[in-house]
Short mmCIF file of C-alpha atoms in Angstrom, two decimals:
data_model
loop_
_atom_site.label_atom_id
_atom_site.label_comp_id
_atom_site.label_asym_id
_atom_site.label_seq_id
_atom_site.Cartn_x
_atom_site.Cartn_y
_atom_site.Cartn_z
CA UNK C 1 210.74 -210.74 9.66
CA UNK C 2 213.78 -208.46 9.51
CA UNK C 3 215.12 -207.29 12.85
CA UNK C 4 215.74 -203.56 13.20
CA UNK C 5 218.95 -202.78 15.07
CA UNK C 6 218.90 -199.75 17.33
CA UNK C 7 221.88 -197.52 16.64
CA UNK C 8 223.80 -195.68 19.34
CA UNK C 9 226.94 -193.60 19.29
CA UNK C 10 228.88 -196.38 20.97
CA UNK C 11 227.49 -198.88 18.46
CA UNK C 12 228.79 -196.73 15.59
CA UNK C 13 232.24 -196.78 17.15
CA UNK C 14 232.52 -200.59 17.11
CA UNK C 15 235.91 -201.60 15.75
CA UNK C 16 237.14 -204.06 13.14
CA UNK C 17 237.63 -206.90 15.62
CA UNK C 18 234.10 -206.69 17.00
CA UNK C 19 232.47 -206.62 13.56
CA UNK C 20 234.49 -209.60 12.35
CA UNK C 21 233.73 -211.47 15.58
CA UNK C 22 230.03 -210.89 14.95
CA UNK C 23 230.38 -212.42 11.49
CA UNK C 24 232.39 -215.37 12.80
CA UNK C 25 229.68 -216.08 15.37
CA UNK C 26 227.26 -216.69 12.48
CA UNK C 27 229.34 -219.45 10.85
CA UNK C 28 227.48 -222.38 12.51
CA UNK C 29 224.10 -220.91 11.53
CA UNK C 30 225.18 -220.40 7.93
CA UNK C 31 226.57 -223.93 7.74
CA UNK C 32 223.31 -225.32 9.11
CA UNK C 33 221.27 -223.39 6.53
CA UNK C 34 223.58 -223.96 3.55
CA UNK C 35 221.48 -226.74 2.03
CA UNK C 36 218.26 -224.75 2.46
CA UNK C 37 219.89 -221.69 0.89
CA UNK C 38 221.00 -223.70 -2.12
CA UNK C 39 217.74 -225.60 -2.59
CA UNK C 40 215.59 -222.48 -2.40
CA UNK C 41 218.02 -220.45 -4.56
CA UNK C 42 218.01 -217.59 -2.07
CA UNK C 43 219.75 -216.83 1.20
CA UNK C 44 217.87 -218.40 4.09
CA UNK C 45 215.83 -215.74 5.88
CA UNK C 46 217.36 -216.76 9.22
CA UNK C 47 220.76 -215.84 7.79
CA UNK C 48 219.51 -212.44 6.64
CA UNK C 49 217.89 -211.74 10.00
CA UNK C 50 221.04 -212.76 11.88
CA UNK C 51 223.29 -210.57 9.72
CA UNK C 52 220.87 -207.69 10.13
CA UNK C 53 220.75 -208.15 13.91
CA UNK C 54 224.57 -208.16 13.95
CA UNK C 55 224.55 -204.84 12.11
CA UNK C 56 226.46 -206.23 9.14
CA UNK C 57 224.33 -204.49 6.53
CA UNK C 58 225.52 -201.18 8.01
CA UNK C 59 229.22 -201.93 7.50
CA UNK C 60 229.58 -199.70 4.42
CA UNK C 61 226.99 -197.09 5.43
CA UNK C 62 228.27 -193.64 6.54
CA UNK C 63 228.34 -192.97 10.27
CA UNK C 64 226.06 -189.97 9.83
CA UNK C 65 223.38 -192.45 8.71
CA UNK C 66 223.92 -194.89 11.56
CA UNK C 67 226.50 -197.03 9.79
CA UNK C 68 230.00 -198.16 10.70
CA UNK C 69 231.78 -196.67 7.66
CA UNK C 70 234.25 -199.53 8.03
CA UNK C 71 237.40 -199.73 5.93
CA UNK C 72 237.90 -202.20 3.11
CA UNK C 73 239.94 -204.63 5.22
CA UNK C 74 236.97 -204.98 7.55
CA UNK C 75 234.61 -205.61 4.64
CA UNK C 76 236.73 -208.44 3.33
CA UNK C 77 237.30 -209.98 6.75
CA UNK C 78 233.54 -210.10 7.34
CA UNK C 79 232.95 -211.63 3.91
CA UNK C 80 235.68 -214.18 4.53
CA UNK C 81 234.08 -215.19 7.83
CA UNK C 82 230.65 -215.53 6.22
CA UNK C 83 232.20 -217.53 3.37
CA UNK C 84 233.44 -220.09 5.86
CA UNK C 85 229.79 -220.69 6.69
CA UNK C 86 228.18 -220.51 3.26
CA UNK C 87 229.39 -219.19 -0.07
CA UNK C 88 226.04 -217.97 -1.37
CA UNK C 89 225.30 -216.02 1.80
CA UNK C 90 228.74 -214.41 1.73
CA UNK C 91 228.37 -213.54 -1.94
CA UNK C 92 224.92 -211.97 -1.55
CA UNK C 93 226.15 -209.99 1.45
CA UNK C 94 229.21 -208.79 -0.47
CA UNK C 95 227.15 -207.41 -3.33
CA UNK C 96 224.51 -205.85 -1.09
CA UNK C 97 227.33 -204.27 0.92
CA UNK C 98 229.00 -202.71 -2.13
CA UNK C 99 225.56 -201.50 -3.24
CA UNK C 100 225.11 -199.71 0.07
CA UNK C 101 228.58 -198.21 -0.29
CA UNK C 102 227.73 -196.94 -3.78
CA UNK C 103 224.86 -194.91 -2.34
CA UNK C 104 227.51 -192.87 -0.50
CA UNK C 105 228.75 -191.55 -3.85
CA UNK C 106 225.41 -189.83 -4.58
CA UNK C 107 224.21 -186.42 -3.51
CA UNK C 108 222.75 -185.70 -0.10
CA UNK C 109 219.10 -186.00 -1.17
CA UNK C 110 219.57 -189.51 -2.56
CA UNK C 111 221.54 -190.59 0.49
CA UNK C 112 218.86 -189.33 2.85
CA UNK C 113 216.18 -191.15 0.89
CA UNK C 114 217.97 -194.49 0.52
CA UNK C 115 219.86 -194.77 3.79
CA UNK C 116 216.69 -193.64 5.54
CA UNK C 117 214.77 -196.71 4.37
CA UNK C 118 212.80 -198.27 7.21
CA UNK C 119 214.78 -201.19 8.60
CA UNK C 120 217.93 -200.08 6.77
CA UNK C 121 219.00 -200.08 3.13
CA UNK C 122 219.98 -203.23 1.25
CA UNK C 123 220.99 -202.35 -2.30
CA UNK C 124 221.50 -204.89 -5.06
CA UNK C 125 223.01 -203.70 -8.31
CA UNK C 126 223.98 -204.41 -11.90
CA UNK C 127 226.62 -202.07 -13.29
CA UNK C 128 226.46 -203.27 -16.90
CA UNK C 129 224.61 -200.58 -18.91
CA UNK C 130 221.43 -202.01 -20.38
CA UNK C 131 217.90 -201.06 -21.30
CA UNK C 132 216.87 -197.65 -22.57
CA UNK C 133 216.18 -194.22 -21.11
CA UNK C 134 214.27 -191.12 -22.16
CA UNK C 135 215.03 -187.70 -20.68
CA UNK C 136 211.97 -186.05 -19.15
CA UNK C 137 211.46 -183.12 -16.80
CA UNK C 138 213.26 -183.84 -13.56
CA UNK C 139 214.85 -187.13 -14.55
CA UNK C 140 214.64 -190.12 -16.87
CA UNK C 141 212.13 -192.80 -17.74
CA UNK C 142 213.92 -196.13 -17.82
CA UNK C 143 212.94 -199.52 -19.25
CA UNK C 144 214.93 -202.72 -19.37
CA UNK C 145 216.19 -205.90 -17.74
CA UNK C 146 219.36 -206.28 -15.69
CA UNK C 147 220.60 -209.78 -14.96
CA UNK C 148 222.75 -211.18 -12.15
CA UNK C 149 221.52 -208.87 -9.35
CA UNK C 150 222.92 -210.82 -6.40
CA UNK C 151 220.90 -210.58 -3.21
CA UNK C 152 217.86 -209.48 -5.22
CA UNK C 153 215.31 -211.30 -3.04
CA UNK C 154 216.40 -209.41 0.07
CA UNK C 155 217.14 -205.98 -1.43
CA UNK C 156 214.90 -202.96 -0.99
CA UNK C 157 216.75 -200.88 -3.58
CA UNK C 158 218.33 -201.76 -6.92
CA UNK C 159 221.01 -199.84 -8.75
CA UNK C 160 221.00 -200.31 -12.53
CA UNK C 161 223.22 -198.95 -15.27
CA UNK C 162 221.60 -197.47 -18.36
CA UNK C 163 222.64 -195.38 -21.37
CA UNK C 164 221.80 -191.69 -21.34
CA UNK C 165 222.69 -188.50 -23.17
CA UNK C 166 224.22 -185.62 -21.23
CA UNK C 167 223.24 -181.96 -21.50
CA UNK C 168 225.68 -181.48 -24.40
CA UNK C 169 224.25 -184.39 -26.37
CA UNK C 170 227.14 -186.72 -25.59
CA UNK C 171 226.48 -190.39 -24.77
CA UNK C 172 227.05 -191.32 -21.14
CA UNK C 173 226.19 -194.06 -18.67
CA UNK C 174 223.89 -193.41 -15.74
CA UNK C 175 223.53 -195.44 -12.57
CA UNK C 176 220.00 -195.12 -11.24
CA UNK C 177 218.76 -196.05 -7.77
CA UNK C 178 215.33 -197.69 -7.88
CA UNK C 179 213.11 -198.51 -4.86
CA UNK C 180 211.77 -202.06 -4.65
CA UNK C 181 208.24 -200.74 -5.25
CA UNK C 182 209.27 -199.66 -8.77
CA UNK C 183 210.86 -202.85 -10.07
CA UNK C 184 210.08 -206.54 -10.31
CA UNK C 185 212.29 -209.61 -10.03
CA UNK C 186 212.37 -212.16 -12.83
CA UNK C 187 213.60 -215.48 -11.48
CA UNK C 188 216.42 -216.44 -13.82
CA UNK C 189 219.11 -217.74 -11.44
CA UNK C 190 219.25 -221.51 -12.10
CA UNK C 191 222.92 -222.42 -11.80
CA UNK C 192 225.37 -225.08 -10.58
CA UNK C 193 227.34 -222.85 -8.20
CA UNK C 194 226.42 -219.98 -5.87
CA UNK C 195 222.85 -221.16 -6.34
CA UNK C 196 221.62 -219.40 -3.23
CA UNK C 197 222.90 -215.93 -4.07
CA UNK C 198 219.60 -214.94 -5.68
CA UNK C 199 221.36 -213.30 -8.61
CA UNK C 200 218.17 -212.81 -10.58
CA UNK C 201 217.02 -210.24 -13.13
CA UNK C 202 215.75 -206.77 -12.18
CA UNK C 203 212.97 -205.56 -14.50
CA UNK C 204 211.92 -201.92 -15.03
CA UNK C 205 208.96 -200.93 -17.19
CA UNK C 206 208.93 -197.21 -17.99
CA UNK C 207 210.01 -196.23 -14.48
CA UNK C 208 210.65 -192.59 -13.63
CA UNK C 209 214.05 -192.07 -12.00
CA UNK C 210 214.55 -188.54 -10.62
CA UNK C 211 217.80 -186.76 -11.36
CA UNK C 212 218.98 -186.85 -7.76
CA UNK C 213 218.96 -190.66 -7.92
CA UNK C 214 221.06 -190.85 -11.09
CA UNK C 215 224.85 -190.76 -11.07
CA UNK C 216 226.24 -189.97 -14.54
CA UNK C 217 229.57 -191.71 -15.01
CA UNK C 218 231.08 -189.27 -17.50
CA UNK C 219 229.97 -186.17 -15.63
CA UNK C 220 231.35 -187.58 -12.38
CA UNK C 221 234.69 -188.25 -14.00
CA UNK C 222 234.90 -184.61 -15.10
CA UNK C 223 233.21 -182.75 -12.24
CA UNK C 224 233.64 -185.16 -9.35
CA UNK C 225 231.14 -187.30 -7.49
CA UNK C 226 227.85 -185.74 -6.41
CA UNK C 227 228.44 -186.41 -2.70
CA UNK C 228 229.22 -183.19 -0.81
CA UNK C 229 230.82 -185.17 2.02
CA UNK C 230 234.32 -185.18 0.57
CA UNK C 231 235.91 -185.67 4.00
CA UNK C 232 234.53 -189.23 4.04
CA UNK C 233 237.48 -190.85 2.31
CA UNK C 234 235.82 -194.28 2.10
CA UNK C 235 233.53 -192.91 -0.61
CA UNK C 236 236.33 -191.28 -2.61
CA UNK C 237 237.75 -194.60 -3.81
CA UNK C 238 237.37 -195.33 -7.54
CA UNK C 239 234.62 -197.90 -7.93
CA UNK C 240 236.79 -200.55 -9.57
CA UNK C 241 238.95 -201.04 -6.47
CA UNK C 242 236.28 -202.02 -3.91
CA UNK C 243 234.16 -203.47 -6.73
CA UNK C 244 236.87 -206.06 -7.35
CA UNK C 245 238.09 -206.56 -3.80
CA UNK C 246 234.69 -207.61 -2.47
CA UNK C 247 234.72 -210.63 -4.78
CA UNK C 248 237.75 -212.04 -2.99
CA UNK C 249 236.24 -212.22 0.50
CA UNK C 250 233.79 -215.08 -0.16
CA UNK C 251 236.47 -216.97 -2.10
CA UNK C 252 238.92 -216.75 0.81
CA UNK C 253 236.21 -218.00 3.16
CA UNK C 254 235.34 -220.92 0.90
CA UNK C 255 239.00 -221.92 0.68
CA UNK C 256 239.38 -221.79 4.46
CA UNK C 257 236.21 -223.87 4.88
CA UNK C 258 237.58 -226.49 2.49
CA UNK C 259 240.90 -226.64 4.34
CA UNK C 260 239.20 -226.99 7.72
CA UNK C 261 236.92 -229.75 6.43
CA UNK C 262 239.70 -231.81 4.85
CA UNK C 263 241.91 -231.54 7.93
CA UNK C 264 239.04 -232.39 10.28
CA UNK C 265 238.10 -235.54 8.33
CA UNK C 266 241.60 -236.75 7.47
CA UNK C 267 241.93 -238.80 10.66
CA UNK C 268 238.68 -240.64 9.95
CA UNK C 269 239.28 -241.44 6.29
CA UNK C 270 241.57 -243.90 4.63
CA UNK C 271 242.90 -244.02 1.08
CA UNK C 272 241.34 -246.68 -1.10
CA UNK C 273 243.60 -249.40 -2.50
CA UNK C 274 246.44 -248.43 -0.20
CA UNK C 275 247.75 -249.33 3.23
CA UNK C 276 246.74 -245.94 4.64
CA UNK C 277 243.83 -246.29 7.03
CA UNK C 278 244.04 -242.60 7.87
CA UNK C 279 244.72 -239.84 5.36
CA UNK C 280 246.56 -238.00 8.12
CA UNK C 281 249.62 -240.21 7.63
CA UNK C 282 249.69 -240.23 3.82
CA UNK C 283 252.49 -238.03 2.39
CA UNK C 284 250.31 -237.14 -0.61
CA UNK C 285 247.65 -235.70 1.67
CA UNK C 286 250.21 -234.01 3.90
CA UNK C 287 251.77 -232.28 0.91
CA UNK C 288 248.39 -231.31 -0.53
CA UNK C 289 247.17 -229.81 2.74
CA UNK C 290 250.41 -227.88 3.19
CA UNK C 291 250.32 -226.56 -0.37
CA UNK C 292 246.67 -225.52 -0.08
CA UNK C 293 247.33 -223.80 3.25
CA UNK C 294 250.21 -221.87 1.69
CA UNK C 295 248.06 -220.90 -1.30
CA UNK C 296 245.29 -219.64 0.98
CA UNK C 297 247.71 -217.69 3.16
CA UNK C 298 249.32 -216.13 0.08
CA UNK C 299 245.95 -215.15 -1.36
CA UNK C 300 244.85 -213.64 1.95
CA UNK C 301 248.05 -211.65 2.34
CA UNK C 302 247.71 -210.23 -1.16
CA UNK C 303 244.05 -209.26 -0.81
CA UNK C 304 244.49 -207.57 2.57
CA UNK C 305 247.55 -205.71 1.31
CA UNK C 306 245.46 -204.36 -1.56
CA UNK C 307 242.69 -203.35 0.86
CA UNK C 308 245.14 -201.41 2.99
CA UNK C 309 246.65 -199.74 -0.07
CA UNK C 310 243.28 -198.46 -1.27
CA UNK C 311 242.26 -197.30 2.21
CA UNK C 312 245.57 -195.52 2.83
CA UNK C 313 245.63 -193.88 -0.59
CA UNK C 314 242.14 -192.38 -0.45
CA UNK C 315 242.56 -191.38 3.21
CA UNK C 316 245.61 -189.35 2.18
CA UNK C 317 243.62 -187.63 -0.56
CA UNK C 318 245.68 -189.23 -3.30
CA UNK C 319 244.38 -190.63 -6.57
CA UNK C 320 244.70 -194.21 -7.74
CA UNK C 321 245.98 -193.79 -11.28
CA UNK C 322 244.94 -196.05 -14.15
CA UNK C 323 247.97 -198.31 -13.76
CA UNK C 324 247.25 -198.65 -10.04
CA UNK C 325 243.63 -199.55 -10.65
CA UNK C 326 244.39 -202.19 -13.26
CA UNK C 327 247.20 -203.57 -11.09
CA UNK C 328 244.86 -203.90 -8.12
CA UNK C 329 242.30 -205.63 -10.31
CA UNK C 330 244.71 -208.21 -11.72
CA UNK C 331 246.40 -208.84 -8.37
CA UNK C 332 243.03 -209.39 -6.72
CA UNK C 333 241.99 -211.72 -9.54
CA UNK C 334 245.23 -213.64 -9.08
CA UNK C 335 244.44 -214.07 -5.38
CA UNK C 336 240.98 -215.38 -6.26
CA UNK C 337 242.50 -217.78 -8.77
CA UNK C 338 245.01 -218.95 -6.15
CA UNK C 339 242.27 -219.59 -3.58
CA UNK C 340 240.34 -221.56 -6.19
CA UNK C 341 243.41 -223.67 -6.91
CA UNK C 342 243.72 -224.40 -3.19
CA UNK C 343 240.17 -225.76 -3.16
CA UNK C 344 240.90 -227.93 -6.19
CA UNK C 345 243.99 -229.30 -4.46
CA UNK C 346 241.97 -230.12 -1.35
CA UNK C 347 239.18 -231.80 -3.31
CA UNK C 348 241.71 -234.10 -4.97
CA UNK C 349 243.36 -234.88 -1.64
CA UNK C 350 240.02 -235.64 -0.01
CA UNK C 351 239.11 -238.10 -2.76
CA UNK C 352 236.10 -239.06 -4.85
CA UNK C 353 233.72 -238.79 -1.90
CA UNK C 354 234.23 -235.02 -2.16
CA UNK C 355 231.43 -235.15 -4.72
CA UNK C 356 228.85 -236.91 -2.57
CA UNK C 357 225.73 -234.77 -2.23
CA UNK C 358 225.98 -235.05 1.54
CA UNK C 359 229.54 -233.71 1.56
CA UNK C 360 229.73 -229.90 1.95
CA UNK C 361 233.02 -229.93 0.04
CA UNK C 362 231.25 -230.41 -3.30
CA UNK C 363 229.15 -227.29 -2.70
CA UNK C 364 232.23 -225.32 -1.64
CA UNK C 365 233.96 -226.42 -4.85
CA UNK C 366 230.97 -225.53 -7.06
CA UNK C 367 230.53 -222.15 -5.38
CA UNK C 368 234.21 -221.35 -5.86
CA UNK C 369 234.23 -222.36 -9.50
CA UNK C 370 231.17 -220.22 -10.24
CA UNK C 371 232.18 -217.15 -8.24
CA UNK C 372 235.69 -217.02 -9.66
CA UNK C 373 234.20 -216.55 -13.16
CA UNK C 374 232.68 -213.16 -12.35
CA UNK C 375 233.86 -210.62 -14.92
CA UNK C 376 235.71 -208.60 -12.27
CA UNK C 377 237.23 -211.75 -10.74
CA UNK C 378 238.46 -213.50 -13.88
CA UNK C 379 242.24 -213.37 -14.01
CA UNK C 380 242.60 -213.63 -17.79
CA UNK C 381 240.41 -210.59 -18.45
CA UNK C 382 242.13 -208.53 -15.76
CA UNK C 383 245.54 -209.59 -17.04
CA UNK C 384 244.72 -208.47 -20.58
CA UNK C 385 243.75 -204.99 -19.39
CA UNK C 386 246.76 -204.57 -17.11
CA UNK C 387 249.09 -205.98 -19.75
CA UNK C 388 247.89 -203.38 -22.25
CA UNK C 389 248.45 -200.62 -19.70
CA UNK C 390 251.95 -201.86 -18.90
CA UNK C 391 252.80 -202.00 -22.61
CA UNK C 392 251.41 -198.54 -23.34
CA UNK C 393 248.48 -199.68 -25.47
CA UNK C 394 245.94 -196.84 -25.47
CA UNK C 395 242.91 -198.77 -26.71
CA UNK C 396 241.46 -200.69 -23.77
CA UNK C 397 238.55 -203.17 -23.95
CA UNK C 398 236.58 -201.45 -21.16
CA UNK C 399 235.97 -197.97 -19.75
CA UNK C 400 234.88 -199.27 -16.34
CA UNK C 401 238.26 -198.79 -14.72
#
């Protein structure tokens, strides 16, 4: 059963260090439950309860609703810590966290309704427009299926993207917030990596979504976001920036977990068909560990620099222009790619036993390979978009920038 955390003024004022320390304290639990999470294809309930008790699901919630309203650096640091324990848990948390942040872009009525959910909001989401909608008095009726809703088993709200027509008859995209009572989950997440993230399919069958729970993308671009709380700079960031950055946190944690594991076991493992009884003294392993450590440190430095840039920019009331947004996306994707390469290097250094079912390294490797293929994390896609912007090509392959 989910634990409800009592919120106090002092609790709201908890700083970055305390929140990250809370996440780090959960690493042993997440490691212990990693096999269970993978086998059951959902985050172990003990993990969810522990994160809830630590207040982590309130990280991106506004202070006026009992949250911490933490900056993007704090988000990523928490995700990185969780990723050191279990990739699937970190991934599900990351997506539920960004879902809760997205609620802060809506108007006051929607925020009151969603953030006021008993036990606290946990919002999964699929931003890809799908399904169909019909305009009716007071809102829309929406039908469709939305795949890859990470954290779906533990969410109490789902945000889905769907096509709509604005008041002038122009096509637009709406993002609707749906309570768990109005949607069902179709179990479709049978995968080789990030198996426990619960990234299943959200199903709506002629569900009424009131206007106050729909954010129209085109209208928001022209008239601004519905939220009246414009002094809360965290919720003034363009979606693409935090939407990409959150995908790096779990990857950094996985890479760190791989490095720690290989170093810890090096003194107890030899190298087959060689004179090395301990990997510790083999130059090939020494070089591999050093290279991987440098790759991880480089990736971390880049991601946290991007976090600080976004936080500083929106806090100053400035706008991240198109070239800034695509640059942040490709740089973040490059960091994810670099962390993935570090894990590959470590797997090779560790040897063939990396792939034994009993070895956590094989799960770390699979989780990394799967997570790094997310559309917002894939370097090649991000590079194409940013390359077009740099070269002055007007026609871009996506409008979600």
